[in-house]
């Protein structure tokens, strides 16, 4: 693994880091820019920080945290928000490099930085009670090598945390190769059959489903993003107990995969060149996944299982789509004279306790 630190980041690592940066960029203003500050403390924890950058000084997760905080430094002081940054790296030599690489940021009094040189699981257990009891908002990044650090117990602990979003990386193809090994199976509830039934390119989605099946809280949000590098498939798994967190992550996923919002490659082998109608074949450039979503949502509306703006919103994000997809279907239904109205507010505010719900009227 030494190689990782002595080489430039690969395109696939850069995608992972872009997603992390984009998420941080849309997460921070929710807690800092808001007119009403509900939580005066923010935790950003990078449990596998590496050395902070690659051999070409391209920023890695640790430096990205400081860079993304930069625009808020004055505001943070003004609003008296306490920002705690924790950066952990197990390997001594890499840890020393990390400390050097972040040194220039340490003199800023807008945040508290703690660097740790510990094994992830040990540190996670010792921090957990703080995260559980704090009245803060937290973002956790878990950029492990392989698959073994986020076991079932740790995953369960992560999804139990309130006001905590996490993003973890996992080398999903390893599960495919070693599915029958005890060391893999203790992390995932997967059988050889589960993996063999589906095509290999879906392996990260299968791994995601296995994590999802471990969550008891039905209103918890979890989303995958598959990343292919050569023959290997890796991926990110995002978790949040807030719909706004899920929506923000999905917006990013759809930014990087305009057709399906889930991978850095053509996961369904559909060879779609653009979303526009093809002039020669007359075929729509819409992915099958989008068509299925529209059909499913339409059926739910006609069967009166989805009856309000809140239902539409939650159905949409739970299926890995964003409000624009639902809006498009609603407009079509309206144009066809199936529903009376289509201008619904599709956002997380519809999930607030006292929100007045907008009803769908079928014609
Ligand atoms: C994929 S790299 C992290 C890269 C980093 N996020 C970046 O953006 O450059 C994983 C890092 O975790 C460290 N590591 C591996 N096992 C660990 C463990 N059990 N606890 C803490 N760190 C660990 C490795 O030394 C390595 O630097």
Short mmCIF file of C-alpha atoms and ligand atoms in Angstrom, two decimals:
data_model
loop_
_atom_site.label_atom_id
_atom_site.label_comp_id
_atom_site.label_asym_id
_atom_site.label_seq_id
_atom_site.Cartn_x
_atom_site.Cartn_y
_atom_site.Cartn_z
CA UNK A 1 0.00 0.00 0.00
CA UNK A 2 3.11 2.23 0.17
CA UNK A 3 2.62 2.69 -3.57
CA UNK A 4 -0.60 4.63 -2.98
CA UNK A 5 1.30 7.40 -1.23
CA UNK A 6 4.21 7.58 -3.65
CA UNK A 7 2.18 7.97 -6.80
CA UNK A 8 -0.24 10.53 -8.22
CA UNK A 9 -3.89 9.84 -7.43
CA UNK A 10 -5.58 7.83 -10.17
CA UNK A 11 -8.64 9.16 -12.01
CA UNK A 12 -10.83 6.87 -9.87
CA UNK A 13 -9.33 8.20 -6.62
CA UNK A 14 -9.92 11.71 -7.93
CA UNK A 15 -13.60 10.93 -8.51
CA UNK A 16 -13.89 9.69 -4.94
CA UNK A 17 -12.20 12.85 -3.66
CA UNK A 18 -14.34 15.10 -5.86
CA UNK A 19 -17.46 13.53 -4.43
CA UNK A 20 -16.12 14.01 -0.90
CA UNK A 21 -15.26 17.65 -1.66
CA UNK A 22 -18.63 18.33 -3.30
CA UNK A 23 -20.48 16.81 -0.38
CA UNK A 24 -18.50 18.80 2.15
CA UNK A 25 -19.12 21.92 0.06
CA UNK A 26 -22.87 21.44 0.14
CA UNK A 27 -22.94 20.21 3.75
CA UNK A 28 -21.03 23.07 5.40
CA UNK A 29 -23.41 25.94 4.49
CA UNK A 30 -26.36 24.04 5.97
CA UNK A 31 -24.78 24.49 9.38
CA UNK A 32 -22.79 27.69 8.92
CA UNK A 33 -24.77 29.88 6.52
CA UNK A 34 -28.18 29.21 7.95
CA UNK A 35 -29.90 32.22 9.50
CA UNK A 36 -30.77 30.13 12.52
CA UNK A 37 -27.84 28.25 13.95
CA UNK A 38 -29.17 25.14 15.67
CA UNK A 39 -25.86 23.45 16.41
CA UNK A 40 -22.94 25.45 17.60
CA UNK A 41 -20.50 22.64 17.12
CA UNK A 42 -19.41 20.84 13.95
CA UNK A 43 -17.24 17.72 13.78
CA UNK A 44 -15.43 16.66 10.64
CA UNK A 45 -13.64 13.36 11.07
CA UNK A 46 -11.33 11.78 8.53
CA UNK A 47 -10.49 8.37 10.00
CA UNK A 48 -8.13 7.30 7.17
CA UNK A 49 -6.49 10.59 6.32
CA UNK A 50 -3.33 9.33 4.58
CA UNK A 51 -0.72 12.04 4.14
CA UNK A 52 -3.14 14.75 3.00
CA UNK A 53 -2.09 14.89 -0.64
CA UNK A 54 -0.46 12.84 -3.41
CA UNK A 55 3.08 13.04 -4.75
CA UNK A 56 2.08 15.97 -7.01
CA UNK A 57 0.57 17.86 -4.08
CA UNK A 58 -2.96 17.23 -5.31
CA UNK A 59 -5.11 17.61 -2.24
CA UNK A 60 -6.41 14.52 -0.54
CA UNK A 61 -9.25 14.34 1.97
CA UNK A 62 -7.41 16.09 4.84
CA UNK A 63 -6.39 19.13 2.80
CA UNK A 64 -9.79 19.24 1.13
CA UNK A 65 -11.36 19.77 4.56
CA UNK A 66 -9.23 22.87 5.22
CA UNK A 67 -9.73 24.21 1.70
CA UNK A 68 -13.50 23.88 1.90
CA UNK A 69 -13.60 25.59 5.28
CA UNK A 70 -11.60 28.55 4.00
CA UNK A 71 -14.59 30.66 2.80
CA UNK A 72 -16.28 30.36 6.19
CA UNK A 73 -13.52 31.29 8.61
CA UNK A 74 -14.85 34.76 9.45
CA UNK A 75 -18.44 33.63 9.61
CA UNK A 76 -17.56 30.78 11.94
CA UNK A 77 -16.02 33.23 14.41
CA UNK A 78 -18.86 35.69 14.07
CA UNK A 79 -21.46 33.04 14.71
CA UNK A 80 -19.39 31.40 17.45
CA UNK A 81 -19.47 28.00 15.85
CA UNK A 82 -16.93 25.54 17.15
CA UNK A 83 -15.38 23.40 14.44
CA UNK A 84 -13.54 20.24 15.44
CA UNK A 85 -11.44 18.48 12.84
CA UNK A 86 -10.03 15.03 13.58
CA UNK A 87 -7.49 13.51 11.21
CA UNK A 88 -6.29 9.99 11.81
CA UNK A 89 -3.57 7.93 10.14
CA UNK A 90 -2.24 4.65 11.47
CA UNK A 91 1.16 4.48 9.74
CA UNK A 92 3.80 6.49 11.60
CA UNK A 93 5.71 7.73 8.58
CA UNK A 94 2.56 8.75 6.72
CA UNK A 95 1.18 10.36 9.87
CA UNK A 96 4.34 12.52 10.13
CA UNK A 97 3.89 13.62 6.53
CA UNK A 98 0.24 14.40 7.22
CA UNK A 99 1.25 16.66 10.11
CA UNK A 100 3.73 18.50 7.90
CA UNK A 101 1.23 18.88 5.09
CA UNK A 102 -1.45 20.44 7.26
CA UNK A 103 0.92 22.61 9.30
CA UNK A 104 0.07 25.83 7.51
CA UNK A 105 -3.54 25.47 8.57
CA UNK A 106 -2.90 24.87 12.24
CA UNK A 107 -2.54 28.49 13.27
CA UNK A 108 -6.05 29.41 12.37
CA UNK A 109 -8.12 29.86 15.47
CA UNK A 110 -11.43 29.24 13.67
CA UNK A 111 -11.16 25.52 14.23
CA UNK A 112 -9.65 22.93 16.57
CA UNK A 113 -7.54 20.29 14.88
CA UNK A 114 -6.64 16.99 16.46
CA UNK A 115 -4.34 14.57 14.67
CA UNK A 116 -4.31 10.94 15.74
CA UNK A 117 -1.94 8.11 14.95
CA UNK A 118 -4.15 5.18 15.84
CA UNK A 119 -5.83 2.13 14.44
CA UNK A 120 -9.24 3.11 13.12
CA UNK A 121 -11.39 0.74 15.16
CA UNK A 122 -9.64 1.60 18.40
CA UNK A 123 -10.11 5.31 17.73
CA UNK A 124 -13.69 4.88 16.55
CA UNK A 125 -14.73 3.14 19.76
CA UNK A 126 -13.02 5.75 21.90
CA UNK A 127 -14.69 8.64 20.01
CA UNK A 128 -18.07 7.07 19.67
CA UNK A 129 -19.55 8.11 23.00
CA UNK A 130 -18.61 11.72 22.21
CA UNK A 131 -20.41 11.55 18.89
CA UNK A 132 -23.38 9.91 20.50
CA UNK A 133 -23.74 12.49 23.22
CA UNK A 134 -22.75 15.63 21.46
CA UNK A 135 -25.20 18.24 20.30
CA UNK A 136 -23.15 18.78 17.19
CA UNK A 137 -23.52 18.05 13.49
CA UNK A 138 -20.90 15.62 12.21
CA UNK A 139 -19.48 14.42 8.93
CA UNK A 140 -17.37 11.27 8.89
CA UNK A 141 -15.17 10.13 6.02
CA UNK A 142 -13.94 6.53 6.05
CA UNK A 143 -11.49 6.03 3.22
CA UNK A 144 -10.31 2.51 4.05
CA UNK A 145 -8.17 0.25 1.89
CA UNK A 146 -10.15 -2.90 1.06
CA UNK A 147 -13.32 -3.76 2.93
CA UNK A 148 -12.50 -4.90 6.40
CA UNK A 149 -12.66 -1.89 8.69
CA UNK A 150 -16.39 -1.14 8.56
CA UNK A 151 -17.78 -4.34 9.98
CA UNK A 152 -21.42 -4.95 10.87
CA UNK A 153 -21.03 -3.64 14.39
CA UNK A 154 -19.34 -0.41 13.33
CA UNK A 155 -21.85 0.09 10.54
CA UNK A 156 -24.70 -0.28 12.99
CA UNK A 157 -23.05 2.23 15.32
CA UNK A 158 -22.64 4.70 12.43
CA UNK A 159 -26.28 4.56 11.37
CA UNK A 160 -27.41 5.06 14.95
CA UNK A 161 -25.70 8.44 15.25
CA UNK A 162 -27.95 11.48 15.06
CA UNK A 163 -27.09 14.49 12.86
CA UNK A 164 -24.18 12.51 11.45
CA UNK A 165 -23.60 11.90 7.77
CA UNK A 166 -20.92 9.52 6.60
CA UNK A 167 -19.25 8.53 3.41
CA UNK A 168 -17.25 5.36 3.21
CA UNK A 169 -15.19 3.77 0.53
CA UNK A 170 -15.11 0.04 -0.08
CA UNK A 171 -13.34 -2.23 -2.56
CA UNK A 172 -16.49 -4.13 -3.45
CA UNK A 173 -14.90 -6.52 -5.94
CA UNK A 174 -12.95 -8.15 -3.12
CA UNK A 175 -16.24 -9.55 -1.81
CA UNK A 176 -16.80 -11.21 -5.15
CA UNK A 177 -13.52 -13.02 -5.05
CA UNK A 178 -13.55 -14.06 -1.41
CA UNK A 179 -17.24 -14.38 -0.71
CA UNK A 180 -16.88 -17.74 1.00
CA UNK A 181 -14.20 -16.58 3.39
CA UNK A 182 -15.21 -16.03 6.96
CA UNK A 183 -13.28 -12.74 7.15
CA UNK A 184 -15.47 -11.28 4.38
CA UNK A 185 -18.71 -12.76 5.54
CA UNK A 186 -18.44 -11.35 8.98
CA UNK A 187 -18.75 -7.91 7.39
CA UNK A 188 -21.50 -8.55 4.91
CA UNK A 189 -24.56 -10.71 4.90
CA UNK A 190 -23.90 -12.09 1.46
CA UNK A 191 -23.91 -15.58 0.06
CA UNK A 192 -22.21 -16.93 -3.06
CA UNK A 193 -25.68 -17.12 -4.64
CA UNK A 194 -26.39 -13.41 -3.96
CA UNK A 195 -23.25 -12.48 -5.82
CA UNK A 196 -23.51 -15.00 -8.64
CA UNK A 197 -27.09 -14.17 -9.51
CA UNK A 198 -26.22 -10.68 -10.65
CA UNK A 199 -23.69 -9.42 -13.13
CA UNK A 200 -20.27 -8.56 -11.68
CA UNK A 201 -20.62 -4.87 -12.57
CA UNK A 202 -23.37 -4.62 -9.95
CA UNK A 203 -21.13 -5.90 -7.16
CA UNK A 204 -20.99 -2.54 -5.37
CA UNK A 205 -24.78 -2.29 -5.50
CA UNK A 206 -25.01 -5.78 -4.02
CA UNK A 207 -22.62 -4.80 -1.25
CA UNK A 208 -24.69 -1.65 -0.65
CA UNK A 209 -27.90 -3.75 -0.47
CA UNK A 210 -26.25 -5.95 2.12
CA UNK A 211 -25.44 -2.91 4.29
CA UNK A 212 -28.91 -1.52 3.72
CA UNK A 213 -30.49 -4.75 4.92
CA UNK A 214 -28.65 -4.31 8.22
CA UNK A 215 -30.46 -1.05 9.02
CA UNK A 216 -33.51 -1.37 11.23
CA UNK A 217 -34.59 2.27 11.04
CA UNK A 218 -36.75 2.45 7.91
CA UNK A 219 -36.39 6.17 7.55
CA UNK A 220 -32.59 6.07 7.37
CA UNK A 221 -31.09 7.05 3.99
CA UNK A 222 -28.31 5.11 2.32
CA UNK A 223 -27.00 5.49 -1.24
CA UNK A 224 -24.21 3.92 -3.32
CA UNK A 225 -21.91 5.20 -6.03
CA UNK A 226 -19.93 2.60 -8.00
CA UNK A 227 -16.44 3.37 -9.25
CA UNK A 228 -14.71 1.15 -11.79
CA UNK A 229 -10.98 0.97 -12.15
CA UNK A 230 -9.83 -1.51 -14.78
CA UNK A 231 -11.42 -4.82 -13.85
CA UNK A 232 -12.05 -3.82 -10.26
CA UNK A 233 -15.15 -2.21 -8.87
CA UNK A 234 -15.00 0.00 -5.82
CA UNK A 235 -17.53 2.36 -4.49
CA UNK A 236 -18.79 4.86 -2.00
CA UNK A 237 -21.63 4.37 0.42
CA UNK A 238 -23.31 7.44 1.82
CA UNK A 239 -25.46 7.46 4.93
CA UNK A 240 -27.60 10.10 6.62
CA UNK A 241 -30.70 10.20 8.74
CA UNK A 242 -31.75 13.46 7.16
CA UNK A 243 -33.52 13.73 3.77
CA UNK A 244 -31.58 16.90 2.95
CA UNK A 245 -28.30 14.99 3.33
CA UNK A 246 -29.58 12.30 0.98
CA UNK A 247 -30.79 14.85 -1.56
CA UNK A 248 -27.45 16.62 -1.52
CA UNK A 249 -25.52 13.40 -2.02
CA UNK A 250 -27.83 12.33 -4.85
CA UNK A 251 -27.41 15.70 -6.58
CA UNK A 252 -23.68 15.00 -6.63
CA UNK A 253 -24.13 11.42 -7.84
CA UNK A 254 -26.33 12.71 -10.71
CA UNK A 255 -23.75 15.37 -11.49
CA UNK A 256 -21.13 12.67 -12.13
CA UNK A 257 -23.48 10.18 -13.78
CA UNK A 258 -26.04 12.16 -15.73
CA UNK A 259 -27.83 9.07 -17.02
CA UNK A 260 -28.28 6.98 -13.88
CA UNK A 261 -26.77 8.82 -10.91
CA UNK A 262 -24.88 5.81 -9.65
CA UNK A 263 -21.53 5.05 -11.30
CA UNK A 264 -18.50 6.37 -13.13
CA UNK A 265 -19.18 3.85 -15.93
CA UNK A 266 -22.05 2.57 -18.08
CA UNK A 267 -23.36 0.24 -15.41
CA UNK A 268 -26.31 -0.98 -17.48
CA UNK A 269 -24.39 -1.35 -20.78
CA UNK A 270 -26.94 0.75 -22.61
CA UNK A 271 -24.49 2.73 -24.74
CA UNK A 272 -26.51 5.91 -24.44
CA UNK A 273 -24.64 8.80 -25.98
CA UNK A 274 -26.80 11.66 -24.85
CA UNK A 275 -30.04 12.29 -23.02
CA UNK A 276 -31.52 13.86 -26.13
CA UNK A 277 -33.73 12.02 -28.59
CA UNK A 278 -31.62 10.36 -31.26
CA UNK A 279 -32.63 11.94 -34.60
CA UNK A 280 -31.77 8.85 -36.62
CA UNK A 281 -33.14 6.06 -34.48
CA UNK A 282 -35.91 8.12 -32.90
CA UNK A 283 -35.06 6.44 -29.58
CA UNK A 284 -35.01 8.39 -26.35
CA UNK A 285 -31.63 8.64 -24.67
CA UNK A 286 -33.23 7.89 -21.35
CA UNK A 287 -31.75 5.14 -19.25
CA UNK A 288 -34.00 2.18 -18.54
CA UNK A 289 -33.61 2.94 -14.86
CA UNK A 290 -35.22 6.38 -15.34
CA UNK A 291 -38.09 4.88 -17.35
CA UNK A 292 -38.73 2.31 -14.62
CA UNK A 293 -38.70 5.00 -11.95
CA UNK A 294 -41.28 7.04 -13.87
CA UNK A 295 -43.51 4.01 -14.38
CA UNK A 296 -43.25 3.06 -10.72
CA UNK A 297 -44.00 6.54 -9.42
CA UNK A 298 -46.92 6.88 -11.85
CA UNK A 299 -48.39 3.59 -10.59
CA UNK A 300 -47.97 4.68 -6.98
CA UNK A 301 -49.79 7.95 -7.73
CA UNK A 302 -52.63 6.22 -9.62
CA UNK A 303 -52.97 3.60 -6.86
CA UNK A 304 -53.11 6.46 -4.30
CA UNK A 305 -50.15 5.09 -2.39
CA UNK A 306 -48.31 8.35 -3.07
CA UNK A 307 -50.73 11.16 -2.30
CA UNK A 308 -48.78 14.24 -1.17
CA UNK A 309 -45.69 16.27 -2.03
CA UNK A 310 -43.92 14.65 0.96
CA UNK A 311 -44.72 11.16 -0.36
CA UNK A 312 -43.38 12.06 -3.81
CA UNK A 313 -40.23 13.58 -2.35
CA UNK A 314 -39.44 10.64 -0.08
CA UNK A 315 -40.28 8.06 -2.73
CA UNK A 316 -37.96 9.86 -5.16
CA UNK A 317 -34.89 10.15 -2.96
CA UNK A 318 -35.35 6.66 -1.52
CA UNK A 319 -35.18 5.29 -5.05
CA UNK A 320 -31.95 7.23 -5.70
CA UNK A 321 -33.54 9.97 -7.83
CA UNK A 322 -33.74 13.73 -7.37
CA UNK A 323 -36.79 16.05 -7.45
CA UNK A 324 -36.22 17.04 -11.09
CA UNK A 325 -37.03 13.45 -12.15
CA UNK A 326 -40.31 13.45 -10.24
CA UNK A 327 -41.19 16.91 -11.54
CA UNK A 328 -40.81 15.76 -15.10
CA UNK A 329 -43.22 12.88 -14.57
CA UNK A 330 -45.71 15.13 -12.75
CA UNK A 331 -45.66 17.59 -15.63
CA UNK A 332 -46.33 14.75 -18.12
CA UNK A 333 -49.23 13.48 -16.01
CA UNK A 334 -50.63 17.00 -15.84
CA UNK A 335 -50.28 17.49 -19.61
CA UNK A 336 -52.10 14.21 -20.19
CA UNK A 337 -54.95 15.36 -17.97
CA UNK A 338 -54.29 12.72 -15.31
CA UNK A 339 -53.59 15.05 -12.39
CA UNK A 340 -54.94 18.51 -11.64
CA UNK A 341 -51.74 20.13 -10.41
CA UNK A 342 -48.02 19.53 -10.78
CA UNK A 343 -46.25 22.45 -9.11
CA UNK A 344 -45.47 20.73 -5.82
CA UNK A 345 -42.74 21.74 -3.39
CA UNK A 346 -40.46 18.77 -3.52
CA UNK A 347 -37.91 19.36 -0.82
CA UNK A 348 -36.95 18.28 2.70
CA UNK A 349 -39.16 20.97 4.25
CA UNK A 350 -42.19 18.79 3.46
CA UNK A 351 -40.77 16.33 6.03
CA UNK A 352 -40.80 18.85 8.87
CA UNK A 353 -43.26 18.11 11.64
CA UNK A 354 -45.67 20.99 11.06
CA UNK A 355 -45.37 21.19 7.32
CA UNK A 356 -48.67 21.67 5.48
CA UNK A 357 -48.84 18.93 2.88
CA UNK A 358 -49.87 19.53 -0.72
CA UNK A 359 -52.27 16.88 -2.03
CA UNK A 360 -52.18 15.31 -5.49
CA UNK A 361 -55.60 15.57 -7.14
CA UNK A 362 -56.36 12.82 -9.65
CA UNK A 363 -58.74 13.78 -12.50
C1 LIG B 1 -7.01 5.08 0.90
S1 LIG B 1 -5.84 5.71 1.97
C2 LIG B 1 -6.50 7.26 2.46
C3 LIG B 1 -6.29 8.31 1.47
C4 LIG B 1 -6.71 9.68 1.92
N1 LIG B 1 -8.10 9.76 2.29
C5 LIG B 1 -6.40 10.67 0.82
O1 LIG B 1 -7.30 11.39 0.39
O2 LIG B 1 -5.25 10.72 0.40
C6 LIG B 1 -6.05 4.80 3.45
C7 LIG B 1 -5.14 5.24 4.57
O3 LIG B 1 -5.53 4.61 5.75
C8 LIG B 1 -4.39 4.13 6.45
N2 LIG B 1 -4.84 2.98 7.22
C9 LIG B 1 -4.93 1.70 6.84
N3 LIG B 1 -5.45 0.94 7.81
C10 LIG B 1 -5.75 1.78 8.82
C11 LIG B 1 -6.32 1.61 10.11
N4 LIG B 1 -6.71 0.41 10.54
N5 LIG B 1 -6.48 2.68 10.88
C12 LIG B 1 -6.10 3.92 10.46
N6 LIG B 1 -5.52 4.15 9.27
C13 LIG B 1 -5.35 3.08 8.45
C14 LIG B 1 -3.39 3.81 5.39
O4 LIG B 1 -2.07 3.90 5.88
C15 LIG B 1 -3.70 4.85 4.34
O5 LIG B 1 -2.90 5.98 4.50
#
